[in-house]
Amino acid sequence: MESNLIGKDACGFGYFTLARTVFERCGFVGSIQCGRHGAGICLSMANTIIRNCYSTGNISVLNAEYSDETIGVGGICARSIDSQIENCYFAGTITVEAEYRSNSYLGIFVGSSRGSAVKNCHTLHGEDSDIQDVIGKSYGDGNEYDIASYATVEDMYNIADALNEGQEEAVWQNVPDGLPELVAR
């Protein structure tokens, strides 16, 4: 889906999801301008699965009117509780142009995680990012992370084979001089 989203809280697909929600083979391209919370796929999730998804969205937190509130942002998900993210990538940017409270959760891939697993995922982690942590905050036990970081988008051009690892059939394909795409069904 290609979009330009603007809101106090904004994300590509799911605002708040609960038990047994599955996001599969989704992609977000575009921009998100938010005042408080933003994410490429799902804003806040519990007992949810994100599988074979990607975001190349550019997320900007511009919260001048919400500066006294906690903000949360992640390239794929802002807040993950007892959930799984598998075979996904984020190749966008995150810009924070506002003051925020110390209890805010800001991560390049996931803003905050509690009891969640992130497996076989890949993220852009360029030097010019406003956020340095791949996972913003980890709470409790049971968090599991397997995330490869890349300095440039070009470094991510041939990661389809890595994204396909452990899957019964190829879901991703490399594109000449471009980011991996989902294979058509």
Coordinates of C-alpha atoms in Angstrom, one line a residue:
M1 CA 0.0 0.0 0.0
E2 CA 1.4 3.4 -0.9
S3 CA 0.1 6.3 1.3
N4 CA 0.9 9.5 3.0
L5 CA -0.7 9.4 6.5
I6 CA -1.0 12.3 9.0
G7 CA -2.4 12.0 12.5
K8 CA -1.7 12.2 16.2
D9 CA -1.2 8.4 16.0
A10 CA -0.6 6.9 12.5
C11 CA 0.5 3.6 11.0
G12 CA 0.4 1.6 7.7
F13 CA -2.1 -1.1 8.6
G14 CA -3.2 -1.9 12.2
Y15 CA -3.8 0.7 14.9
F16 CA -4.3 -1.7 17.9
T17 CA -4.6 -5.4 17.5
L18 CA -5.3 -8.2 19.9
A19 CA -5.2 -12.0 20.0
R20 CA -4.7 -14.0 16.9
T21 CA -4.4 -11.1 14.5
V22 CA -2.0 -11.9 11.6
F23 CA -0.5 -9.4 9.2
E24 CA 1.0 -11.4 6.3
R25 CA 2.5 -10.3 3.0
C26 CA 1.9 -6.6 3.7
G27 CA 4.0 -3.7 2.5
F28 CA 3.9 0.0 3.3
V29 CA 5.5 2.6 1.0
G30 CA 5.0 6.3 1.7
S31 CA 5.2 8.7 4.6
I32 CA 3.7 8.9 8.1
Q33 CA 3.6 12.2 10.0
C34 CA 2.5 11.7 13.6
G35 CA 2.2 13.7 16.7
R36 CA 2.7 10.9 19.2
H37 CA 2.9 7.4 17.9
G38 CA 3.9 6.0 14.5
A39 CA 4.8 2.7 12.8
G40 CA 5.1 1.2 9.4
I41 CA 2.8 -1.8 9.9
C42 CA 1.2 -1.9 13.3
L43 CA 1.0 0.7 16.0
S44 CA 0.4 -1.4 19.1
M45 CA -0.1 -5.2 19.2
A46 CA -0.7 -8.0 21.6
N47 CA -0.6 -11.7 20.7
T48 CA -0.2 -10.8 17.1
I49 CA 2.0 -12.1 14.2
I50 CA 3.6 -9.9 11.6
R51 CA 5.1 -12.2 8.9
N52 CA 6.7 -11.5 5.5
C53 CA 6.0 -7.8 5.6
Y54 CA 8.0 -4.7 4.9
S55 CA 8.0 -0.9 5.3
T56 CA 10.0 1.6 3.4
G57 CA 7.9 4.4 4.9
N58 CA 9.5 7.6 6.1
I59 CA 8.1 8.2 9.6
S60 CA 8.3 11.7 11.2
V61 CA 7.3 12.5 14.7
L62 CA 6.3 16.2 14.9
N63 CA 4.7 16.5 18.3
A64 CA 4.9 20.1 19.2
E65 CA 1.4 20.0 20.7
Y66 CA 2.0 16.7 22.5
S67 CA 5.5 17.4 24.0
D68 CA 4.3 16.6 27.5
E69 CA 3.2 13.1 26.5
T70 CA 5.0 9.8 25.9
I71 CA 5.8 9.1 22.3
G72 CA 6.4 5.7 20.6
V73 CA 7.7 4.9 17.2
G74 CA 9.1 1.9 15.3
G75 CA 9.7 1.1 11.6
I76 CA 7.6 -2.0 11.8
C77 CA 5.8 -1.8 15.2
A78 CA 5.7 0.9 17.9
R79 CA 4.7 -1.5 20.8
S80 CA 4.8 -5.3 20.8
I81 CA 3.4 -7.5 23.6
D82 CA 3.6 -11.3 23.5
S83 CA 3.8 -11.1 19.7
Q84 CA 6.0 -12.3 16.8
I85 CA 7.6 -10.5 13.9
E86 CA 9.1 -12.9 11.3
N87 CA 10.9 -12.5 7.9
C88 CA 10.3 -8.7 7.7
Y89 CA 12.3 -5.7 6.8
F90 CA 12.3 -1.9 7.4
A91 CA 14.2 0.3 4.9
G92 CA 12.7 3.7 5.7
T93 CA 13.7 6.6 7.9
I94 CA 12.6 7.8 11.3
T95 CA 12.8 11.5 12.2
V96 CA 12.0 12.9 15.6
E97 CA 11.6 16.7 15.5
A98 CA 10.2 17.2 19.0
E99 CA 11.0 17.0 22.7
Y100 CA 9.8 13.9 24.4
R101 CA 9.5 12.3 27.9
S102 CA 12.2 9.9 29.1
N103 CA 9.6 7.0 29.2
S104 CA 9.1 7.3 25.5
Y105 CA 9.9 4.3 23.4
L106 CA 11.8 4.9 20.1
G107 CA 13.2 2.1 18.0
I108 CA 14.3 1.8 14.4
F109 CA 12.5 -1.6 14.1
V110 CA 10.3 -1.9 17.2
G111 CA 9.7 0.9 19.7
S112 CA 9.1 -1.4 22.8
S113 CA 8.9 -5.1 23.3
R114 CA 7.6 -7.3 26.1
G115 CA 7.7 -11.1 25.7
S116 CA 8.0 -10.8 21.9
A117 CA 10.1 -12.5 19.3
V118 CA 11.6 -10.8 16.3
K119 CA 13.1 -13.5 14.0
N120 CA 15.0 -13.3 10.7
C121 CA 14.4 -9.6 10.2
H122 CA 16.4 -6.9 8.6
T123 CA 16.6 -3.1 9.1
L124 CA 18.3 0.0 7.7
H125 CA 20.4 1.5 10.5
G126 CA 22.0 4.5 8.8
E127 CA 24.3 7.0 10.5
D128 CA 21.8 9.8 9.9
S129 CA 19.0 8.2 11.8
D130 CA 17.5 10.2 14.7
I131 CA 17.1 7.0 16.6
Q132 CA 20.1 4.7 17.4
D133 CA 18.4 1.7 19.0
V134 CA 17.0 -1.1 16.8
I135 CA 14.7 -2.1 19.7
G136 CA 13.8 1.0 21.7
K137 CA 13.0 -0.6 25.1
S138 CA 12.8 -4.3 26.2
Y139 CA 10.6 -5.2 29.2
G140 CA 10.4 -8.5 31.1
D141 CA 11.6 -11.9 30.1
G142 CA 11.0 -13.8 26.9
N143 CA 12.2 -11.2 24.3
E144 CA 14.1 -12.8 21.5
Y145 CA 15.8 -10.8 18.7
D146 CA 17.4 -11.8 15.4
I147 CA 17.7 -8.6 13.4
A148 CA 20.4 -7.8 10.9
S149 CA 21.3 -4.1 10.4
Y150 CA 22.5 -2.4 7.3
A151 CA 24.2 1.0 6.8
T152 CA 22.7 1.8 3.4
V153 CA 19.6 0.8 1.5
E154 CA 21.9 -0.6 -1.3
D155 CA 23.3 -3.1 1.3
M156 CA 19.8 -4.5 1.6
Y157 CA 19.3 -5.2 -2.2
N158 CA 20.0 -8.9 -2.1
I159 CA 18.5 -10.1 1.2
A160 CA 15.6 -12.2 -0.3
D161 CA 17.4 -15.5 0.2
A162 CA 17.9 -14.6 3.9
L163 CA 14.2 -13.6 4.3
N164 CA 13.2 -16.9 2.7
E165 CA 15.2 -19.0 5.2
G166 CA 13.1 -21.6 7.0
Q167 CA 10.0 -21.1 4.8
E168 CA 8.5 -23.9 2.8
E169 CA 8.4 -21.9 -0.4
A170 CA 10.0 -18.7 -1.6
V171 CA 8.0 -15.7 -0.5
W172 CA 10.6 -13.0 -1.4
Q173 CA 12.5 -12.3 -4.6
N174 CA 15.5 -10.1 -5.3
V175 CA 15.0 -7.2 -7.7
P176 CA 17.9 -5.8 -9.7
D177 CA 19.1 -2.6 -8.1
G178 CA 16.2 -2.6 -5.6
L179 CA 14.8 -3.9 -2.4
P180 CA 13.3 -7.4 -2.2
E181 CA 9.7 -7.8 -3.3
L182 CA 7.0 -10.3 -2.3
V183 CA 6.5 -13.1 -4.8
A184 CA 3.1 -13.0 -6.5
R185 CA 0.8 -15.8 -5.5

